CSV table of C-alpha atoms in Angstrom, one decimal:
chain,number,residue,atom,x,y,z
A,1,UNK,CA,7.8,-22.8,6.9
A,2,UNK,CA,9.1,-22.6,10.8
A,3,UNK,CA,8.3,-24.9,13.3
A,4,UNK,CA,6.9,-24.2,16.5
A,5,UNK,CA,9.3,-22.3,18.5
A,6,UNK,CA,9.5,-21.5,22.3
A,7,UNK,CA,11.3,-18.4,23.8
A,8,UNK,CA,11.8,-17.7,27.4
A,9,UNK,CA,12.1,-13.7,29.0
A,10,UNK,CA,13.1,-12.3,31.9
A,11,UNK,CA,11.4,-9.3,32.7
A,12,UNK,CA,14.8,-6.9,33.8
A,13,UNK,CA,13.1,-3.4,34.4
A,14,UNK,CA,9.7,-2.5,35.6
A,15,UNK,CA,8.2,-0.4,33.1
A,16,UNK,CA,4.5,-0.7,34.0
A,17,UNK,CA,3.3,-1.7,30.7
A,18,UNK,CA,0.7,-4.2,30.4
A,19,UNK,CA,1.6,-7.6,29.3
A,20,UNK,CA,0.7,-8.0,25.7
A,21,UNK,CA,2.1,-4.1,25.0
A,22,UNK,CA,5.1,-5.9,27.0
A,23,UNK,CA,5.6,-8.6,24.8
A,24,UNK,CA,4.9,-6.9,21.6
A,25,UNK,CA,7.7,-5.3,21.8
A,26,UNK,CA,10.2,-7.9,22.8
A,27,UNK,CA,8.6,-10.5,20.3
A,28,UNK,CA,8.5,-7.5,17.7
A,29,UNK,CA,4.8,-8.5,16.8
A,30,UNK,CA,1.7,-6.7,17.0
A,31,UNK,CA,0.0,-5.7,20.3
A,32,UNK,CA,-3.3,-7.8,18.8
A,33,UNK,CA,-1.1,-10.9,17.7
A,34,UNK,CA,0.7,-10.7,21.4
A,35,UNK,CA,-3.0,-10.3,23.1
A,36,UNK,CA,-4.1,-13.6,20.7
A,37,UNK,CA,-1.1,-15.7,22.2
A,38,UNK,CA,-1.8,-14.8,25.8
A,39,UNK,CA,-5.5,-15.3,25.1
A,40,UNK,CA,-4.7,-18.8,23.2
A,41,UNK,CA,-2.9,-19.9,26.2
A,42,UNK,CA,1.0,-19.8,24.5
A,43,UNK,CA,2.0,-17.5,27.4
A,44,UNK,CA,2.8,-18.3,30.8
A,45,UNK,CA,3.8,-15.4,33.3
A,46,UNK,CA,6.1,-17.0,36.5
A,47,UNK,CA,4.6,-20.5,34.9
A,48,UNK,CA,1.0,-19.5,35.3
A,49,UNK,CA,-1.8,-18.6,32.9
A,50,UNK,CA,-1.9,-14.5,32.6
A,51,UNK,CA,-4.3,-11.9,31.5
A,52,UNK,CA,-3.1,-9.1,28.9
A,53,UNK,CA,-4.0,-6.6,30.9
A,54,UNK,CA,-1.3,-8.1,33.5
A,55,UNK,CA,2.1,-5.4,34.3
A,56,UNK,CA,5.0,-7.9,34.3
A,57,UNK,CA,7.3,-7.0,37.2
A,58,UNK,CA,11.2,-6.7,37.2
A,59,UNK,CA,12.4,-10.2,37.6
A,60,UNK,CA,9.4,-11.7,36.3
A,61,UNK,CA,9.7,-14.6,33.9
A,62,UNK,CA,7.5,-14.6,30.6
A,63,UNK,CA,7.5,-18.5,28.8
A,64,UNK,CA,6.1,-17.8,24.8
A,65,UNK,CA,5.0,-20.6,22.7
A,66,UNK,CA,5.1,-19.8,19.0
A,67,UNK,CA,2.4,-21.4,17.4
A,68,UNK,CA,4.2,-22.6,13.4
A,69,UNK,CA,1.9,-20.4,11.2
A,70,UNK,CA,-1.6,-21.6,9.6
A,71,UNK,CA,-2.0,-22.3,6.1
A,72,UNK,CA,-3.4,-19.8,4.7
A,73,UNK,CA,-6.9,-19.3,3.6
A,74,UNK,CA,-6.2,-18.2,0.6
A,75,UNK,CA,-5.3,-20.5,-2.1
A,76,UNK,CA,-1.7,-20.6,-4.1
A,77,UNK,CA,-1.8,-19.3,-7.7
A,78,UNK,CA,0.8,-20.0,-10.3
A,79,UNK,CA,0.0,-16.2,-11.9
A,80,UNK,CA,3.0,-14.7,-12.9
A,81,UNK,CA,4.7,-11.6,-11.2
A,82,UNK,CA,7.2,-9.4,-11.8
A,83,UNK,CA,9.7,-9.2,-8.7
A,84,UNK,CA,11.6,-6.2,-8.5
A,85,UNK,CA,13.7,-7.2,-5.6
A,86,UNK,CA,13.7,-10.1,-2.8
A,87,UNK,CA,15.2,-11.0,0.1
A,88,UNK,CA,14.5,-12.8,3.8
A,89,UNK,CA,12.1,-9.8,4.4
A,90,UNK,CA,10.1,-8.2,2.1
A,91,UNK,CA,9.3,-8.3,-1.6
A,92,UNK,CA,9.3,-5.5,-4.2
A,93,UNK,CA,6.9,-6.4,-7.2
A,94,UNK,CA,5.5,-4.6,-9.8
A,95,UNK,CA,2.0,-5.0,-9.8
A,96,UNK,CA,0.4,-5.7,-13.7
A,97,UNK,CA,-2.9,-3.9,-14.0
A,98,UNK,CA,-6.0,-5.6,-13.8
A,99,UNK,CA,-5.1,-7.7,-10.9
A,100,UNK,CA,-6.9,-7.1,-7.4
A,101,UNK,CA,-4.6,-7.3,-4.2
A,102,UNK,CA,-7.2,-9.1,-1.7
A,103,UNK,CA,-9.3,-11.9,-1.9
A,104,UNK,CA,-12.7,-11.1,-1.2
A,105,UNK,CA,-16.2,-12.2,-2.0
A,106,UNK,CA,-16.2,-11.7,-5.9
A,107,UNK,CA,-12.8,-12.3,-5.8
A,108,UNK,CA,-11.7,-15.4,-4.2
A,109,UNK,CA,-9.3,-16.3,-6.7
A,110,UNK,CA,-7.0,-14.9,-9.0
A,111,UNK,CA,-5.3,-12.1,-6.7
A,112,UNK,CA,-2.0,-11.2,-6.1
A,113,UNK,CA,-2.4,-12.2,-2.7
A,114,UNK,CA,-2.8,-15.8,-4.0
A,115,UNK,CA,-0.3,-15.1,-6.6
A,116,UNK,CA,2.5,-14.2,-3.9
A,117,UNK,CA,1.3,-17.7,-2.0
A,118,UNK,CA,2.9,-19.6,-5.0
A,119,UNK,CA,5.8,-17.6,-5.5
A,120,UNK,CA,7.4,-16.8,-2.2
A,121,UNK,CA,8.9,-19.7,-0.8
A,122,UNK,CA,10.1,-18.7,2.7
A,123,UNK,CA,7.2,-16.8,3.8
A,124,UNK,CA,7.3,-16.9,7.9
A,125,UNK,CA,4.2,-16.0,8.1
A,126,UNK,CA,2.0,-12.4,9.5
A,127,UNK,CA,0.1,-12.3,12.7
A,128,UNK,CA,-0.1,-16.0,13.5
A,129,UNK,CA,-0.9,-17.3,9.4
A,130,UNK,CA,1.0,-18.4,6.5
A,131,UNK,CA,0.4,-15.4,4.3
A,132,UNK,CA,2.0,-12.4,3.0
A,133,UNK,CA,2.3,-8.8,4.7
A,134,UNK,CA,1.0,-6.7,2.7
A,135,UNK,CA,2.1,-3.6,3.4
A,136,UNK,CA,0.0,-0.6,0.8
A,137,UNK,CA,-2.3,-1.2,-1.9
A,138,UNK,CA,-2.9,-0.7,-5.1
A,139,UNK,CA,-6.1,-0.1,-7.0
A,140,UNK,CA,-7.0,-3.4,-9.3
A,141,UNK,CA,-6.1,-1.3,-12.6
A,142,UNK,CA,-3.6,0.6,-11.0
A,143,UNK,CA,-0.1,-1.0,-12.0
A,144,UNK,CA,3.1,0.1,-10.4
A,145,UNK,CA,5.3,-0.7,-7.4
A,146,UNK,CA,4.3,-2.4,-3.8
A,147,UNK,CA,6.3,-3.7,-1.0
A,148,UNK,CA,4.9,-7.0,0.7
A,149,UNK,CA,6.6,-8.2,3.7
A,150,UNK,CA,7.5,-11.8,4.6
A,151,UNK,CA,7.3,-11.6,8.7
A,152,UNK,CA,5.5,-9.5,11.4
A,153,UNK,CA,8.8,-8.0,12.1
A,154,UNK,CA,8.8,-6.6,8.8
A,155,UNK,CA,5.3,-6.0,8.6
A,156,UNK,CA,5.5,-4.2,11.8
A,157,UNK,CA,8.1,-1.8,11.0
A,158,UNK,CA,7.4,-1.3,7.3
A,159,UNK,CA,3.4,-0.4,8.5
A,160,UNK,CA,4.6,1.8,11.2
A,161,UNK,CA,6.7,4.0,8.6
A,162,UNK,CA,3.8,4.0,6.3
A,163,UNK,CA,2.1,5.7,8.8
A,164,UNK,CA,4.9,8.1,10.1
A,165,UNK,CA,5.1,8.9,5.8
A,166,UNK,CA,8.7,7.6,5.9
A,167,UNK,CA,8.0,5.5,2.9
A,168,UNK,CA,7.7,7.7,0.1
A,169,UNK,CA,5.4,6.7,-3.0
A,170,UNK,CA,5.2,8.6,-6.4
A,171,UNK,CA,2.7,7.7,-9.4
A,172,UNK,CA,3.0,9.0,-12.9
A,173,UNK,CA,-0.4,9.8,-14.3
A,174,UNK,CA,-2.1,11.4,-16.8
A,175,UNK,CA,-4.7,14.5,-16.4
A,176,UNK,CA,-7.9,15.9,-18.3
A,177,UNK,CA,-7.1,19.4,-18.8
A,178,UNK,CA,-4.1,21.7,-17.5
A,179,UNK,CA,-3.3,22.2,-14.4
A,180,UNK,CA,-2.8,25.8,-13.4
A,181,UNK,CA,0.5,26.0,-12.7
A,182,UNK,CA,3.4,23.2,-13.1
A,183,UNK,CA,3.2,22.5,-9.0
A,184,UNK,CA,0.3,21.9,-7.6
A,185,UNK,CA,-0.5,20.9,-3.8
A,186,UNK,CA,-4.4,19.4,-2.8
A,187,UNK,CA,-4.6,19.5,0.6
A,188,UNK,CA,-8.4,17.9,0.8
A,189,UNK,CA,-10.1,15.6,3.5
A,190,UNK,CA,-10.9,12.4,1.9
A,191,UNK,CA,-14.1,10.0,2.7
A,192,UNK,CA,-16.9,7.7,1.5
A,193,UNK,CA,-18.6,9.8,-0.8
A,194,UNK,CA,-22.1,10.4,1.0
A,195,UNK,CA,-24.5,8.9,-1.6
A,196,UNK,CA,-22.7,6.6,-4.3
A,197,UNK,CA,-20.4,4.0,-2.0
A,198,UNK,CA,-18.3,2.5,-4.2
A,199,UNK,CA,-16.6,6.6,-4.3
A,200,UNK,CA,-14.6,8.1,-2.7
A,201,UNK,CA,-14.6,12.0,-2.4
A,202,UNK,CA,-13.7,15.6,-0.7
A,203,UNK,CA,-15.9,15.9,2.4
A,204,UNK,CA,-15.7,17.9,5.0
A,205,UNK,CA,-14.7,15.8,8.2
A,206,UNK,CA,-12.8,13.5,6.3
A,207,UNK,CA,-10.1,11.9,6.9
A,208,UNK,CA,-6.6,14.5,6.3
A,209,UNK,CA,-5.0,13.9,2.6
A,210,UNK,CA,-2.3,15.5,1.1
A,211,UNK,CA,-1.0,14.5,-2.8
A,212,UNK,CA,1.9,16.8,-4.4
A,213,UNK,CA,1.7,17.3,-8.3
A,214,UNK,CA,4.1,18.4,-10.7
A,215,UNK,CA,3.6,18.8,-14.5
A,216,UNK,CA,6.1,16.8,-16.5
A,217,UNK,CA,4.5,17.0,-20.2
A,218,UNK,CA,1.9,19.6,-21.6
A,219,UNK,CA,-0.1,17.4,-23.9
A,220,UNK,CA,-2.9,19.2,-26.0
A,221,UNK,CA,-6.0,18.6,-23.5
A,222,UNK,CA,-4.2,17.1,-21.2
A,223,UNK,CA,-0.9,16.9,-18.9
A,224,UNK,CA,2.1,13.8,-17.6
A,225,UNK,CA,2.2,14.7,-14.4
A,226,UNK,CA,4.4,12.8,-10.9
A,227,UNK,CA,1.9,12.8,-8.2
A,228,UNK,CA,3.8,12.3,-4.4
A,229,UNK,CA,1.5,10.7,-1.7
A,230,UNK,CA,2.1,12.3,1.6
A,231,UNK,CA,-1.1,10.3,2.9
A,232,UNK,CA,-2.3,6.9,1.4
A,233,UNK,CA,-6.1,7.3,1.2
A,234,UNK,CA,-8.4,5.1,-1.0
A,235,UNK,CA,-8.3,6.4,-4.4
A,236,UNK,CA,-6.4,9.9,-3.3
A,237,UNK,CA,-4.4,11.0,-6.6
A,238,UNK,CA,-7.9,10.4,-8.7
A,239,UNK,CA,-10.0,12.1,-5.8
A,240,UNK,CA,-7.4,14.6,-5.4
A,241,UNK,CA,-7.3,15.6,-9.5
A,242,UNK,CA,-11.1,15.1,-9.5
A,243,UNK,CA,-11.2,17.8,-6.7
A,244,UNK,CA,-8.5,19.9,-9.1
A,245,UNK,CA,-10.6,19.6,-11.7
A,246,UNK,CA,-8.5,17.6,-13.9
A,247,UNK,CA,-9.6,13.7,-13.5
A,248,UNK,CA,-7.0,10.8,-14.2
A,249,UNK,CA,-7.9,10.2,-17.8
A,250,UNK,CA,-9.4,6.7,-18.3
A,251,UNK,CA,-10.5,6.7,-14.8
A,252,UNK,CA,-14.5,5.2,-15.8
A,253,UNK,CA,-15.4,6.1,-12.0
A,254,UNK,CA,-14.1,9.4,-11.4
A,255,UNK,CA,-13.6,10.7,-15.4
A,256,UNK,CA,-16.8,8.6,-17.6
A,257,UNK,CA,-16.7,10.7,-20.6
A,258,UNK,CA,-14.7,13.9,-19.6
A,259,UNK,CA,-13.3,13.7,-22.8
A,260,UNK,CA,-16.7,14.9,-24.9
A,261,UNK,CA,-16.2,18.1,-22.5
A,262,UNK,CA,-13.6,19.6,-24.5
A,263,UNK,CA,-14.5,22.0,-27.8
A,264,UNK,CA,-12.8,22.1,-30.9
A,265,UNK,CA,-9.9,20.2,-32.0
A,266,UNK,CA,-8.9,19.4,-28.4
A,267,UNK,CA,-12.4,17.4,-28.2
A,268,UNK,CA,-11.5,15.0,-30.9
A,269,UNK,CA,-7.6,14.8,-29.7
A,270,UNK,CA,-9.7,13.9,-26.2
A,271,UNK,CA,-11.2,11.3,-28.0
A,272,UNK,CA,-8.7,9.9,-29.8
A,273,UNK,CA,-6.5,9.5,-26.4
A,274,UNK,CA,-9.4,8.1,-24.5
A,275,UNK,CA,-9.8,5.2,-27.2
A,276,UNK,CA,-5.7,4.5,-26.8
A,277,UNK,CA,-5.7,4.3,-22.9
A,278,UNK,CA,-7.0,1.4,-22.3
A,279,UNK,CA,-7.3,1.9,-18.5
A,280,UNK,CA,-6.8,5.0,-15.9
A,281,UNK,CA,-3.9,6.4,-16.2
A,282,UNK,CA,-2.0,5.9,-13.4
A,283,UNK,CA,1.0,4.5,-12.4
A,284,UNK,CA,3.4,3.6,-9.6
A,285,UNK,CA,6.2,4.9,-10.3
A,286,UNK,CA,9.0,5.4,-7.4
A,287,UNK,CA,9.0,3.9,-3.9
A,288,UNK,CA,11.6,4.7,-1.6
A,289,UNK,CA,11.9,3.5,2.0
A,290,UNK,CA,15.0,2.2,4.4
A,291,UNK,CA,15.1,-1.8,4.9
A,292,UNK,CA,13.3,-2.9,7.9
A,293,UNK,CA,16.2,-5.0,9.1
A,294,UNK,CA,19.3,-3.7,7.7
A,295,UNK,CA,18.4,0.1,7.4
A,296,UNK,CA,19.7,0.3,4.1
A,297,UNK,CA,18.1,3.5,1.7
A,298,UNK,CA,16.1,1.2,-0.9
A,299,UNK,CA,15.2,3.1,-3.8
A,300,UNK,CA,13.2,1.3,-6.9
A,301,UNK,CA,11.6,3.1,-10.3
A,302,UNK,CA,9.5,1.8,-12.4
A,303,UNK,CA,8.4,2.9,-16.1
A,304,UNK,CA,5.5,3.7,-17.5
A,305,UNK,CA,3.8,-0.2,-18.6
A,306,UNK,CA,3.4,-0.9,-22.1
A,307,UNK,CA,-0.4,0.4,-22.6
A,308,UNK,CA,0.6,3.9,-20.8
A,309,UNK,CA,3.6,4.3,-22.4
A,310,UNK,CA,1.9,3.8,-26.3
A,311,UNK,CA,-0.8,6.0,-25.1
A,312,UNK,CA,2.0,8.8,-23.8
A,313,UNK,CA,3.5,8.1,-27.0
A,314,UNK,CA,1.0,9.2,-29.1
A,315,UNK,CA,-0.1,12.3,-27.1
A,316,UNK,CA,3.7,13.7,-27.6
A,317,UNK,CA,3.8,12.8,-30.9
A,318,UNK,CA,0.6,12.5,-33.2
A,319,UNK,CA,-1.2,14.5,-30.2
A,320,UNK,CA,1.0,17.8,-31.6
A,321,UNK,CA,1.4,19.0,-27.9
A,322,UNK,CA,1.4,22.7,-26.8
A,323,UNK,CA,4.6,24.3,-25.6
């Protein structure tokens, strides 16, 4: 863990910027973590006490004081993870399923979040505590890739491609039903469903969501299929099939008991797969983004876990799928 550091700037160009925009940039933090330190008192403007709102003037000179990180409030975990990749920076890991990414009430312990506080050792620390970035989520049984950055400068610039969809995130999952043709676009707005709020759901108004599908395997009731995130809404690849009208199968929120919908022999082959997946059917599978320090092309893959693959297994095989 750093110490507290100092930095001194010169202000060389007026650019008319407010102070804590200002200093965002040349600190490479975020605009509310430069706004806490001039609030906290760790910035001095020409040696005296500013506001944020202040425009620094060429020839001006900005003192920072660096506050060393908190510990954070979160607790360290010895749970195992599987790192993909590490370096100063960032962390690639592949997330198991059934672990939740956040502590919150319910779940104070036992995250990855807490997990990642006893693994990484040279964590610098995001927006003023000793914790990790993270960067994207995954849902608690929803195993698969995830970047987690180290710094705010990583954080920063990781988050700011997330949202400019330069970080590109595909899932393999597994689908009730056929889709009607091998590609398949949903281009759906995506919010709180209006009467059950642990849902999500299409509704008009929401927020824009795009998810690209392609069909890999044609299993007998159901299909493999790569799902591409062109948006990262909350649950959007199982809203998105819902909408399709081919729910993730084991999804027990968006899919309880689609498998009794079928007729015939696909019914009991429903069944049959339904009792082998153990959990929805979804997995990260490919995340590709350039380095947020060295601009490298990073490119990672991950198969399909142990429980999915078995379950995949069986559909291709004993499942007898269609052509």
């Amino acid at each position: 863990m750093r110490s507290e550091e100092r930095r001194e700037l010169l202000v060389d160009e007026e650019t008319g910027e407010r102070l804590d925009a200002w200093l965002a940039e040349r600190l490479d933090v975020s605009r509310s973590r430069a706004a806490s330190l001039i609030e906290r008192g760790n910035v001095l403007l020409n040696g005296a006490p500013p506001r944020k709102r202040d425009r620094p003037r060429a020839g001006d000179r900005v003192e920072v004081r660096l506050p060393a990180p908190e510990p954070s409030s979160a607790a360290a975990e010895a749970i195992p993870l599987d790192v993909v990749f590490q370096d100063a920076d960032l962390v690639v890991l592949d997330k198991p399923p059934g672990l939740v990414v956040h502590p919150a009430p319910g779940n104070r312990t036992g995250t990855l979040v807490n997990a990642l506080l006893h693994s990484i050792r040279d964590l610098s620390g995001i927006g003023g505590e000793l914790r990790p970035g993270i960067v994207h989520r995954l849902d608690k049984d929803t195993s698969g890739l995830m970047i987690v950055a180290k710094n705010d400068e990583a954080h920063r610039r990781l988050s700011d491609d997330l949202k400019a969809r330069r970080i590109r995130r595909a899932y393999l999952a597994a689908a009730w039903g056929h889709l009607p043709a091998d590609t398949l676009t949903v281009d759906a707005p995506i919010a709180r469903h209006p009467t059950e709020r642990k849902r999500m759901a299409v509704v008009e108004g929401g927020r824009h969501a795009v998810t690209h599908f392609r069909r890999l395997e044609r299993w007998r009731a159901a299909d493999l299929v790569r799902a591409e995130l062109e948006t990262g809404r909350t649950h959007q690849i199982r809203v998105h099939l819902l909408h399709a009208g081919h729910p993730v199968v084991g999804d027990g929120t968006y899919a309880q008991g689609r498998e009794r919908g079928f007729g015939g022999g696909e019914r009991a082959w429903a069944q049959a797969l339904a009792r082998r997946t153990p959990r929805q059917f979804l997995h990260a599978a490919e995340l590709r983004f350039v380095h947020p320090r060295t601009g490298e092309e990073m490119r990672f893959e991950s198969p399909l876990p142990p429980d999915l693959a078995a379950a995949a297994e069986w559909a291709r095989g004993g499942g007898a799928p269609l052509a």
